[in-house]
Structures are given as C-alpha cells and as structure tokens.
Short mmCIF file of C-alpha atoms and ligand atoms in Angstrom, two decimals:
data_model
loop_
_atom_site.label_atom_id
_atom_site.label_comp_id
_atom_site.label_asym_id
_atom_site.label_seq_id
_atom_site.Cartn_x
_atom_site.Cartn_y
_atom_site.Cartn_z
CA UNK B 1 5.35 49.81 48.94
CA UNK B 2 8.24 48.41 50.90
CA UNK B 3 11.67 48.00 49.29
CA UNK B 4 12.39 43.74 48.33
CA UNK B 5 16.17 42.29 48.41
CA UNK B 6 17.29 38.85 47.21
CA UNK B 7 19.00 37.07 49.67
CA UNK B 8 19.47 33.33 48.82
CA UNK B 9 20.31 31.69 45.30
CA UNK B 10 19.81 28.02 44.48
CA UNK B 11 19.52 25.61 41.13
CA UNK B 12 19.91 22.56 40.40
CA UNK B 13 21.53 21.22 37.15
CA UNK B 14 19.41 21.64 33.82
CA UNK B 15 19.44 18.75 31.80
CA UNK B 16 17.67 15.06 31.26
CA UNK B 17 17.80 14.50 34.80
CA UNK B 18 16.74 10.41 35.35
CA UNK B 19 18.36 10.08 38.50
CA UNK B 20 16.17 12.57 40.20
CA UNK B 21 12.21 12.80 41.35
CA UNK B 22 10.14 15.85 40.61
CA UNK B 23 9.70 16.23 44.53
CA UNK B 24 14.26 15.60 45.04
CA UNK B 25 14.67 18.72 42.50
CA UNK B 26 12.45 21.41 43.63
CA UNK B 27 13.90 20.36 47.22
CA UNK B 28 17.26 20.66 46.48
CA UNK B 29 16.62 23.83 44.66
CA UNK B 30 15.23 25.28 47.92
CA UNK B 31 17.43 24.07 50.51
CA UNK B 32 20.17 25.25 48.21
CA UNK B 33 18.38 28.81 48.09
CA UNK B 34 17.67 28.72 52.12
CA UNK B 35 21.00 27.93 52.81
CA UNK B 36 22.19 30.57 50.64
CA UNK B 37 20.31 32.70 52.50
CA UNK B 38 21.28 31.57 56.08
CA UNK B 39 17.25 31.72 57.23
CA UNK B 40 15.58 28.88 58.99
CA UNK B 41 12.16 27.61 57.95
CA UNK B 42 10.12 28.99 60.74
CA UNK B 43 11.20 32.33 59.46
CA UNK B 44 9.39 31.54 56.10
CA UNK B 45 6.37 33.60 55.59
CA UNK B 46 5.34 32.62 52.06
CA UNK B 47 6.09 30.21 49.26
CA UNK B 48 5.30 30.71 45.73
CA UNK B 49 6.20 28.01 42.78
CA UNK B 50 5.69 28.20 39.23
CA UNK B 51 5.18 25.21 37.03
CA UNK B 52 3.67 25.02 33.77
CA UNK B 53 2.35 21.72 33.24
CA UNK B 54 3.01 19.22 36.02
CA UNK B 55 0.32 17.23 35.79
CA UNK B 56 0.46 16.14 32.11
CA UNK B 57 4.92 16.14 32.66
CA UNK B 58 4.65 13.94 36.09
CA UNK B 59 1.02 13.28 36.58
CA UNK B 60 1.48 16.16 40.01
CA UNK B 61 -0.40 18.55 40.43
CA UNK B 62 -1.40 20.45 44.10
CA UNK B 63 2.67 21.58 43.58
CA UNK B 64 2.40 24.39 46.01
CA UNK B 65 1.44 22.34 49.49
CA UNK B 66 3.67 19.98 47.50
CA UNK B 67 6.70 21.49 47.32
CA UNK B 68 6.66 22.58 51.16
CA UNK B 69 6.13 19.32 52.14
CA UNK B 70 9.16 18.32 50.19
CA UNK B 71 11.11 20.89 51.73
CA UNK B 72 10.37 19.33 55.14
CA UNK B 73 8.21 22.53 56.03
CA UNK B 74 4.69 20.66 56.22
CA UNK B 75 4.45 20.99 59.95
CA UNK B 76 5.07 24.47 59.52
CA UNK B 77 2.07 24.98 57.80
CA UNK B 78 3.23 27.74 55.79
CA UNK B 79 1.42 29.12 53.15
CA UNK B 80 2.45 27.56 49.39
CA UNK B 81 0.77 28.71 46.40
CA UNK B 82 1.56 27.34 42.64
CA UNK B 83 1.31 30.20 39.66
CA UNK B 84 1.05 29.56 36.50
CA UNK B 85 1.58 31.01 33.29
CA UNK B 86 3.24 29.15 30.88
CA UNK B 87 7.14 29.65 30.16
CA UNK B 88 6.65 32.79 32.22
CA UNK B 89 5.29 30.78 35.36
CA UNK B 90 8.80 31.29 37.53
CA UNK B 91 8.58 34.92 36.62
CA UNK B 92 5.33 35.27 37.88
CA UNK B 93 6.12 33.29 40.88
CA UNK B 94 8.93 36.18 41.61
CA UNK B 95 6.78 38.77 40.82
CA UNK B 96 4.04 37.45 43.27
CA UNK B 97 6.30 36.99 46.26
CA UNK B 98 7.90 40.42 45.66
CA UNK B 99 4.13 41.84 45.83
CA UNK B 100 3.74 40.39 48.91
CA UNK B 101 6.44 41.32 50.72
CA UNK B 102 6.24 45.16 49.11
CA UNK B 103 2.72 44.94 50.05
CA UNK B 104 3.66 44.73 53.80
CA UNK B 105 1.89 41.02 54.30
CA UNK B 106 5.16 38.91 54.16
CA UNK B 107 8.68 39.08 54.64
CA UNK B 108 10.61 36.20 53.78
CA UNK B 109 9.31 34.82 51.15
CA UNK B 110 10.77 31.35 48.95
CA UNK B 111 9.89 31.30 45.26
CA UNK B 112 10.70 28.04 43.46
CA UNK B 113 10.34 27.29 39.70
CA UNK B 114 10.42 24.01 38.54
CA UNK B 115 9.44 21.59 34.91
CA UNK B 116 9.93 18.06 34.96
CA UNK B 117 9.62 17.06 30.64
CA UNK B 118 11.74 14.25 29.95
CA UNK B 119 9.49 11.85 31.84
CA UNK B 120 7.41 11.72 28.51
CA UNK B 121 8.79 11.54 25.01
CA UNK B 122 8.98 14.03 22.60
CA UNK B 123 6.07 13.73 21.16
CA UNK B 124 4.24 14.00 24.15
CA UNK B 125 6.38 17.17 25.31
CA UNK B 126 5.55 19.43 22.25
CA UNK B 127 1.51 18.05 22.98
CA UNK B 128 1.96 19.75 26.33
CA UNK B 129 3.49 22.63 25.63
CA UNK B 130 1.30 23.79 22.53
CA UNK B 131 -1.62 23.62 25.25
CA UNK B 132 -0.36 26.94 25.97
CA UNK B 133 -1.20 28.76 22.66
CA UNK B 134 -3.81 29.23 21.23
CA UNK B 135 -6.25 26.06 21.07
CA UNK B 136 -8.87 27.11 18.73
CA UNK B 137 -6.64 29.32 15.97
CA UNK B 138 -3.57 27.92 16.51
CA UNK B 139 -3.11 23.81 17.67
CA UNK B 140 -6.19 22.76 16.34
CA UNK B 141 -4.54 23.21 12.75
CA UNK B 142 -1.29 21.67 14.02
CA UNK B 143 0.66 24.71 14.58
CA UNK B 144 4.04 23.97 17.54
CA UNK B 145 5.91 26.31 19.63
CA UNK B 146 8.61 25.83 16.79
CA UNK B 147 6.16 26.81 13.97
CA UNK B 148 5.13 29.73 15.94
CA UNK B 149 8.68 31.54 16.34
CA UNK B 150 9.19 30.42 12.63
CA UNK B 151 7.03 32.50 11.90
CA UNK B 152 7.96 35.50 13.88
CA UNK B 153 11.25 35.13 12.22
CA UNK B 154 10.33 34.94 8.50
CA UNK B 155 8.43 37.82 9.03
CA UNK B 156 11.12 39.49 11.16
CA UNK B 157 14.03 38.71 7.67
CA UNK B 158 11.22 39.80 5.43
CA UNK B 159 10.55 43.37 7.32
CA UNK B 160 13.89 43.95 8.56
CA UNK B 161 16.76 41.45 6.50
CA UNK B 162 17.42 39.83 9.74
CA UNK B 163 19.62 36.58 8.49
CA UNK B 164 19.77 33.25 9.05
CA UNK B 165 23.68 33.66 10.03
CA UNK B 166 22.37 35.87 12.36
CA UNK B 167 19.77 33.94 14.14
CA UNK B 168 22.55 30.90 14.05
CA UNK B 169 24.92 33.54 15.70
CA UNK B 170 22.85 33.91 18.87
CA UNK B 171 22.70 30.41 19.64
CA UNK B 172 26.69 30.17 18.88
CA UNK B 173 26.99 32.81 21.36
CA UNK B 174 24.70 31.50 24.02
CA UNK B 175 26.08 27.78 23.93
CA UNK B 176 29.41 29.81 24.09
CA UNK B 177 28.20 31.37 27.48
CA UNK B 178 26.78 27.96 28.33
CA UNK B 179 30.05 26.13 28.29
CA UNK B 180 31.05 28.33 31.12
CA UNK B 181 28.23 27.40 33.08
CA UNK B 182 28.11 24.33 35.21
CA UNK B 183 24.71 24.11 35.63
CA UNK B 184 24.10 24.24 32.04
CA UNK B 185 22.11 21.11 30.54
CA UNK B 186 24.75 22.13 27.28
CA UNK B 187 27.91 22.29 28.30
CA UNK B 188 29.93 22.48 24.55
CA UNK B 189 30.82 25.30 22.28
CA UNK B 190 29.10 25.01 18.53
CA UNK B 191 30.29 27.06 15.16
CA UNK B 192 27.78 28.87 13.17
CA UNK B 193 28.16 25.74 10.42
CA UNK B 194 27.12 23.05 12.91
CA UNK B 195 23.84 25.41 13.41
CA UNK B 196 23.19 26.26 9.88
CA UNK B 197 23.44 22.62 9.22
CA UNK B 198 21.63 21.33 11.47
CA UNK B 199 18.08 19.33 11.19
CA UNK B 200 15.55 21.56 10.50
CA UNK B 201 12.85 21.67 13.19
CA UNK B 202 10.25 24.72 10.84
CA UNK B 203 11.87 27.07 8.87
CA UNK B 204 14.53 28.75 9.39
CA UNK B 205 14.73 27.51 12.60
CA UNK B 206 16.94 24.04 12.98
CA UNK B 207 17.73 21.97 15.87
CA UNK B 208 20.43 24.15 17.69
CA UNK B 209 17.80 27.58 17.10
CA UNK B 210 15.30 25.44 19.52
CA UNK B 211 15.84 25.65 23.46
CA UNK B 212 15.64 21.78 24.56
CA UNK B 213 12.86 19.95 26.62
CA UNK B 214 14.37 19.88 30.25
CA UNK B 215 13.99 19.00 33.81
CA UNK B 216 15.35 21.33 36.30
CA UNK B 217 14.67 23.50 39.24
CA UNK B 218 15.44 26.92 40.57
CA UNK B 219 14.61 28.81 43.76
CA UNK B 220 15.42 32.10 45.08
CA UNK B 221 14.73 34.01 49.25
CA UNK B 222 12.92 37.72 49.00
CA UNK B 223 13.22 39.40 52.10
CA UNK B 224 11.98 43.08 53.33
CA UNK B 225 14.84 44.93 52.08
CA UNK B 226 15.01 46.87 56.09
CA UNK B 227 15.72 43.33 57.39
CA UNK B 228 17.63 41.62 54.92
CA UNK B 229 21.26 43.15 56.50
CA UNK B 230 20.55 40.76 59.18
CA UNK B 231 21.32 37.91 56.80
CA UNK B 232 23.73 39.73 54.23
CA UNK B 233 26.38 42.35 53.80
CA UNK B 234 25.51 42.89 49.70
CA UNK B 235 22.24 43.93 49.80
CA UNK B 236 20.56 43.73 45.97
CA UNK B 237 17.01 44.76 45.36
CA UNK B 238 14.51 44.18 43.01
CA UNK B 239 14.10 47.88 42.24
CA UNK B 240 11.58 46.56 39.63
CA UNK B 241 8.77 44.79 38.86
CA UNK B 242 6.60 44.59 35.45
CA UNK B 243 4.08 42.37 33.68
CA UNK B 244 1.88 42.83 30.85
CA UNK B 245 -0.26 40.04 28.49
CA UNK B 246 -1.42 40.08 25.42
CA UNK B 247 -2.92 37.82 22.85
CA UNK B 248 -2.94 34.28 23.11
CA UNK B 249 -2.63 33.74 19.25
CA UNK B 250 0.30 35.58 16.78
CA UNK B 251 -2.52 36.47 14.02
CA UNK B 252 -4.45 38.69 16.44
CA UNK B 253 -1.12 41.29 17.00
CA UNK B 254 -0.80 44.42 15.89
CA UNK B 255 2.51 42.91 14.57
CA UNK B 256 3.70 39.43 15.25
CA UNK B 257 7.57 40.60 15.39
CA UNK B 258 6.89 42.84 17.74
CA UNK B 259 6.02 41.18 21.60
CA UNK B 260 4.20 43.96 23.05
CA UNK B 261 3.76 42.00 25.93
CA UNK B 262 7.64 41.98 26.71
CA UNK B 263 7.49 46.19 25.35
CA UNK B 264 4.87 46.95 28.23
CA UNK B 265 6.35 44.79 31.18
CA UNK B 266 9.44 46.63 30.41
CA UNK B 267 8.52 49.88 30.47
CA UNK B 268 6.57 49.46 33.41
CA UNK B 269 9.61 48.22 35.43
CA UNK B 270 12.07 50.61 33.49
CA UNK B 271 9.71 53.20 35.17
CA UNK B 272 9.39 52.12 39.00
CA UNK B 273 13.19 51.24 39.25
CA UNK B 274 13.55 54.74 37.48
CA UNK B 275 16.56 53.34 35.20
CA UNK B 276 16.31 53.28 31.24
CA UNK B 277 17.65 50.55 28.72
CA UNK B 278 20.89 52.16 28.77
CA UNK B 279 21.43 51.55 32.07
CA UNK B 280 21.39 47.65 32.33
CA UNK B 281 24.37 45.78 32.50
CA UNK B 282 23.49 42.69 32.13
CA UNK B 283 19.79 40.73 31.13
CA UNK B 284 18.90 37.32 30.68
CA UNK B 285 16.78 37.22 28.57
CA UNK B 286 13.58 34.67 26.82
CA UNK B 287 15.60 32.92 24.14
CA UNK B 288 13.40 30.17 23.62
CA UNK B 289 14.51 30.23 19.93
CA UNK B 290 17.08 32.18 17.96
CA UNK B 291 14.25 34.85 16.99
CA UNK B 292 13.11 35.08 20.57
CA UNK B 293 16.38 36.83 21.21
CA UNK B 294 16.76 38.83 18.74
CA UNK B 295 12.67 40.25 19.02
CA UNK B 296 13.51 40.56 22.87
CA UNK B 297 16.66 42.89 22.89
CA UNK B 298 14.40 45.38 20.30
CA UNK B 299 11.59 44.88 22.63
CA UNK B 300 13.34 45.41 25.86
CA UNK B 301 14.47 49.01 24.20
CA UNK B 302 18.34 48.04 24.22
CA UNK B 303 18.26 48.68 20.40
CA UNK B 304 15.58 50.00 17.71
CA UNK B 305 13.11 48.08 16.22
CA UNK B 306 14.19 45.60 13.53
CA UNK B 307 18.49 46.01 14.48
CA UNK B 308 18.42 43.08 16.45
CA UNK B 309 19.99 41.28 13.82
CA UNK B 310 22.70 43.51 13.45
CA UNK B 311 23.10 43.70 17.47
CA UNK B 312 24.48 39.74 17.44
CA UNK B 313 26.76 40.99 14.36
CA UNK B 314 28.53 43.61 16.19
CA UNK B 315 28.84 41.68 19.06
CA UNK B 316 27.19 43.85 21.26
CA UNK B 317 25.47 41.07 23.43
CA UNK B 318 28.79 38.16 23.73
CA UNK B 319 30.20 38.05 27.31
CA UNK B 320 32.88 40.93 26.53
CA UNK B 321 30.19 43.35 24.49
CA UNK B 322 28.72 46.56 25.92
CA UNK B 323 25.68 44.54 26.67
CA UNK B 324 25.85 41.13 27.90
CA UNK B 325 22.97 38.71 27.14
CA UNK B 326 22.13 35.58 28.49
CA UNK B 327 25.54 34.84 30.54
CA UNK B 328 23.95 31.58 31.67
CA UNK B 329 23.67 30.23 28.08
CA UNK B 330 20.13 31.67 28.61
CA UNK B 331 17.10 28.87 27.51
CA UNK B 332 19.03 27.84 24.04
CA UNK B 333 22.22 25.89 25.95
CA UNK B 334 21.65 26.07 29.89
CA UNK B 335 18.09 24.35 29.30
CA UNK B 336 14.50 25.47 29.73
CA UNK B 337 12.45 23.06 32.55
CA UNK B 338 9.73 25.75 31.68
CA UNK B 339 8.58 26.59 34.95
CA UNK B 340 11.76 26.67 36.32
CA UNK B 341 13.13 28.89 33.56
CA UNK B 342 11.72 33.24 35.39
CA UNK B 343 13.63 32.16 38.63
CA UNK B 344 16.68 30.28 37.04
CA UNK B 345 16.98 34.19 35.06
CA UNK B 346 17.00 36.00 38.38
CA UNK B 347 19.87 33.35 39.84
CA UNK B 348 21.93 34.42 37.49
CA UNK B 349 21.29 37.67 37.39
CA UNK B 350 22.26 37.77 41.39
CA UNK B 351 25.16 35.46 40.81
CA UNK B 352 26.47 38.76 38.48
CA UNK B 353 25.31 41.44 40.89
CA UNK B 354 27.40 38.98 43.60
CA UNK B 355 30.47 39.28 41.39
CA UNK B 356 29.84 35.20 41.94
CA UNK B 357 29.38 34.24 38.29
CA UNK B 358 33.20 33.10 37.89
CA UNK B 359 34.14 33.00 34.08
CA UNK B 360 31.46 34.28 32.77
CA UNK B 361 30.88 37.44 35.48
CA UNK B 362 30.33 40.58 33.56
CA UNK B 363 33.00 43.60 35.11
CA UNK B 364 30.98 46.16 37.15
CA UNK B 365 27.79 44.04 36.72
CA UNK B 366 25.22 46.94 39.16
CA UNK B 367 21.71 46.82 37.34
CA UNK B 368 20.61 43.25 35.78
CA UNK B 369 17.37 42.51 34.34
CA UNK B 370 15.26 39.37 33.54
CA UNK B 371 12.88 38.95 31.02
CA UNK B 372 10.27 35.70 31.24
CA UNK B 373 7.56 34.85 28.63
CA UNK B 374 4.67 32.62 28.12
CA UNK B 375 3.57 31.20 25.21
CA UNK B 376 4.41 33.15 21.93
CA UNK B 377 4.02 36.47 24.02
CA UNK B 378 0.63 36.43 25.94
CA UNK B 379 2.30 36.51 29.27
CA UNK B 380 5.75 38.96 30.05
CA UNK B 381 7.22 39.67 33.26
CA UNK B 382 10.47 41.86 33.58
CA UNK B 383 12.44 42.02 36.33
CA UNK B 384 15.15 45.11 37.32
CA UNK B 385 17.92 44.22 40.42
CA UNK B 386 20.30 46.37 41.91
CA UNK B 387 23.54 46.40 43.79
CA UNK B 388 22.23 48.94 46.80
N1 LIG G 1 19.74 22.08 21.46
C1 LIG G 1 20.86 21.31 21.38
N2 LIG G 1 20.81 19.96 21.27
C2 LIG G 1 19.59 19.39 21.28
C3 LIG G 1 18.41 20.14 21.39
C4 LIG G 1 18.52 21.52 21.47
N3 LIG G 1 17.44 22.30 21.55
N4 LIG G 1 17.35 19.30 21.38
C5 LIG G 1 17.86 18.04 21.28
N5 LIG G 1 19.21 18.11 21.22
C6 LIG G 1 20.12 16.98 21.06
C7 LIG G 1 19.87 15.88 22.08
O1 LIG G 1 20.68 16.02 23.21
C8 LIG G 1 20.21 14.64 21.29
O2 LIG G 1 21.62 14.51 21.26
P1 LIG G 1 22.32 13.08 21.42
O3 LIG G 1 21.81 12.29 20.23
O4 LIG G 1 23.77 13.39 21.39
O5 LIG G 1 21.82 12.54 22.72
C9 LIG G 1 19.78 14.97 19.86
O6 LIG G 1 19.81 16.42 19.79
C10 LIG G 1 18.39 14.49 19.51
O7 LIG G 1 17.55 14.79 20.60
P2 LIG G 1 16.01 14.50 20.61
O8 LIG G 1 15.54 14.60 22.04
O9 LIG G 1 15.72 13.23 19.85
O10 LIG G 1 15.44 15.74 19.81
P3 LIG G 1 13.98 15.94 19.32
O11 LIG G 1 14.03 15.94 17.84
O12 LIG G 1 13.03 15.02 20.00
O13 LIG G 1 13.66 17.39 19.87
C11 LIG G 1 13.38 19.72 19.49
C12 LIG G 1 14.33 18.52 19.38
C13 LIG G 1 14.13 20.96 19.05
C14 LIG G 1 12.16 19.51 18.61
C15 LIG G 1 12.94 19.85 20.99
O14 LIG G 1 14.07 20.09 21.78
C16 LIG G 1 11.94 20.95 21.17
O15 LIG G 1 10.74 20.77 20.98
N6 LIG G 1 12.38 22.16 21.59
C17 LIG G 1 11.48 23.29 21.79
C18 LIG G 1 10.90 23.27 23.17
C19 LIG G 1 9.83 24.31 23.31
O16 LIG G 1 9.01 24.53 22.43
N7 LIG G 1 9.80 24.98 24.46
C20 LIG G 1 8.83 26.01 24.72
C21 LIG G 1 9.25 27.25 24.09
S1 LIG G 1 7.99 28.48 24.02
#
C-alpha cells in the first residue's frame, strides 16, 4: 500500500442555496479544491462523488460522468464514479479514492460530495431520506430519521442518565463553533433555553437537536504521498482508513446506543495509522442529532461507554477543551447536504492540520479524525490525517 496526502481543500457555503444549480455547486466545490491544490485537469487520474439521493432531490442521477462534465473535464475523459451510501456517501467517496491511489492504480485523485434538498419541501425531504432505513421494519410503520435517534437517546438517558441539558448542550456548543465558521449554513450562537424550548421534532429531540435539510458541496485532491511535495510544502496524510456496516434497522442491534458500525471503522483505522483515541486532536464528528454526538465520542473510544453525557458537561469537546469536536459546527449548525457531509469533515479537518482554520483553529492541531455515517448506523467510515 502506498502512502495518500491531501493536497487541495474546497466547499462551498452550506445553506438553502436558491441562487445556485446542482451542476454550479459541485463545480465550484472542485475548482475550489483543484486550485487549492495547484494541479491541472490532465493530471487527474480519478474522480469519485458521493451523493445520497440525487435523483429524488434534483431529478439527476448519472452524477459521476456528471460532475466531470461540469468541471469542464469531459474531453478529458477521465474516469468519474458516484458512491453511495447514505449520510456516509462523501466518506465513502474518500475512502474509495484513497484505495485507489494506495492501491498503486491512481494518483491524483478528486473526491467531491455533494446533496441538493431544498429543491423539494419538507415533506418530501424526510420521504427521501427515510428511504435509507429500514423499509420493511422501520418506514413502513412511519418511523423518520428523527424518531430513530429519539430513540437511541431515550434509551441512552434510561441506561446511562444522559440529560436532556446535556443533549441541548452539544448543539449550544456546535452552533457556538458554527458562528465562527463562514461556510456555515448557521451562522448564530443559541443558549441552552432557546434549545430546550424549542418545537419538538420526537422526543427529546426539538428543532435545534436536528441537523437541517441543506444544499451544499465539498471536494477534496488525494495525491501519492511520494509526489505530493511537488505541489505542497505541508504534506498531511491520511494515515488511516476504516469502514464497517451493520444493520439496516435499530431493533436488530446488539444494543441500539451503541453504533458498532462507527466502534469497528474506528478501530480498524486506529490500527493502520497505529495511533489510539488519546492521540487525536481534533474529530469532526456525525452529529446528525444531539444523541449522535454524544453515542459517537463513546463509540470512537475518546471516553467509556455511557459518559458521553458527562463529556459535553465538563467541557471536554468546546473549542478550548482537551478534545475538540466538530470545530466546523459539525452537521447540527454548519449544515448537512448529505452527500456532501464525509468530505466537508475531512476539509475541515485539513483546514486544522493547515493551522488555516482562523478562529476556531485548535493549537497544535497534528492528528484529526473524521467520522461519517449512514442511516442510523448501517454504514461508518473513519478517517485518521496527519501532519507528516
Ligand atoms: N437547526 C436550526 N434551525 C433550523 C433547523 C435546524 N435543524 N431546521 C429548520 N430550522 C429553522 C429554519 O431556518 C427556519 O427558520 P426561519 O423561520 O427563521 O427561516 C425554521 O427553523 C423553520 O424551518 P422549516 O424548514 O420550516 O423546518 P421544518 O420543520 O420543515 O424542518 C426539521 C425541521 C428538524 C424537521 C428538519 O430540519 C429535519 O428533518 N432535519 C433532520 C434531517 C435529517 O434527518 N437528516 C438525516 C440525518 S440521518
């Protein structure tokens, strides 16, 4: 296997985004990442994109040839694949260019990410998104992305007295993060109150425990870590690289707070970068509600089962804490276009290892990792990067 660096970075803003096509964001994305990157497209071995649900969002589907013809590559004829898997469709997109250029078949390779919602209504959105759970067990008797989690986290307070304070915590602290973010779709502080009192969408979780429909794209540049000094002087590597699945629906676990998809994508990547939980210093991780958080940084090993909770209490995870979490503002306040959502994680993650992440950088930010999910934790990829 051949060593993989990241060398170009690019998003757009995350948000309701009316003023822009489906084909204008993943190609600003892109250029932004190729740019970043100082390549030129006849350099480009590969592209991978991951999108979740285009055709139902837009009515697009064939993304892959879609999205190079977009970037102005068609005559080019390079090869574009879409992945999908969910949420966890950009992470898999990372994960398959990195194979490909470890592999020895590619090296330069553009990953995109990209979710388009807002062109239907809500209704319509939460239709689309359920298609990714279980059909038979789970939407057939009405159940919603929202239900699901609400469920992880009445069973996570009823094993463990996690809180609702505390659940309303991480969202305070990832809009906090959020406002510092420009490319955030939520740009404004909240107070633990505002969340507590907000609509309730299934209990416990309310409005501002939810991660928002979105529209947005992201896009990162792998390279062949023994040529990527020709096109940077801060060479960070995805040292590595983990997935793991599990089962579509929550009743068939051997515990539905636990997401032993996330707990075996982890160790897997824990164990080829050769680093342990203690050694992160920074993760972005899948917050698509309060709960997801909170299950993530016990799954993810950074504390023991059931302390999640008491993790957000002491702080441990804010912006100044021995553990940052979700700089960005992570799914809950910087958005989640859902395809869009694994390679937003790892832009941020390299803005940090860059020491490019302005207010919010983390001091001494070396090892990041990002953590991706599908569904209500069928799909997990897990990402470790490195300042070489
Ligand atoms: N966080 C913060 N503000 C939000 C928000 C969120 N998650 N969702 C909506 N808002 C705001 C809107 O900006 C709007 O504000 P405005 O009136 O100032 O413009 C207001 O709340 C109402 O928005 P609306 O779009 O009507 O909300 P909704 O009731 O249709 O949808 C949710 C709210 C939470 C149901 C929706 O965002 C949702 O389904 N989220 C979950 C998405 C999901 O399941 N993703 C996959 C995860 S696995």
């Amino acid at each position: 296997m051949r060593d993989v660096a990241v060398i170009g970075l690019g998003m757009t803003k995350f948000g309701e985004l009316w003023d822009k096509s489906f084909r204008q964001l993943i190609a600003e994305a892109g250029s932004k990442a190729i740019l970043d990157a100082g390549i030129e497209g006849k350099e480009i071995d590969a592209m991978y994109v991951g999108v979740m649900s285009s055709g139902r969002f837009v009515g697009q589907e064939h993304v892959g040839a879609l999205v190079a013809d977009a970037s102005g590559f068609s005559r080019l004829h390079i090869p574009a694949t879409r992945v999908e898997g969910a949420c966890a469709s950009g992470g898999l997109a990372v994960r398959q260019g990195y194979l490909s250029i470890a592999s020895g078949m590619n090296d330069i390779v553009v990953i995109g990410g990209i979710e388009k919602m807002y062109d239907v209504g809500g209704t319509e959105a939460t239709e689309t998104l359920v298609t990714a759970a279980d059909q038979e067990w789970e939407a057939f008797f009405g159940a919603t992305f929202p239900g699901l989690y609400a469920m992880i986290a009445t069973r996570h307070m009823h094993e463990y007295g996690t809180t609702r304070e505390q659940l309303a915590q991480v969202a305070v602290k990832n809009h906090a993060n959020g406002a510092l973010n420009p490319h955030a779709q939520y740009k404004r502080e909240i107070d633990i109150e505002t969340v507590l009192n907000a609509t309730s969408v299934a209990y416990p979780l309310g409005l501002l425990d939810c991660s928002p429909v979105s529209d947005g794209a992201a896009s990162i540049v792998l390279c062949a870590a023994e040529k990527a000094k020709k096109y940077t002087d801060k060479l960070i590597k995805i040292t590595g690289s983990g997935q793991a699945s599990d089962t579509l629906a929550l009743h068939a676990r051997r515990d539905i707070c636990t997401l032993d998809s996330t707990v075996y994508a982890s160790k897997m990547a824990y164990k080829q970068a050769n680093v342990t939980p203690k050694d992160i210093d920074t993760a972005e991780v899948h917050d698509c509600f309060t709960i997801a958080e909170i299950c993530a940084i016990e799954d993810l090993g950074f504390v023991e089962k059931g302390e999640g909770g008491k993790a957000i209490d002491n702080k441990i995870t804010t912006l100044d804490g021995s553990l940052p979490v979700n700089t960005s503002g992570g799914l809950k306040s910087k958005g989640h276009p859902v395809g869009a959502t694994g390679v937003a994680q790892i832009v941020e993650i390299g803005l940090q290892l860059r020491e490019e992440a302005d207010k919010r950088q983390v001091k001494d930010a070396k090892i990041g990792l990002a953590h991706n999910i599908g569904g209500s934790g069928a799909t997990c990829t897990v990402h470790i990067l490195e300042v070489m």
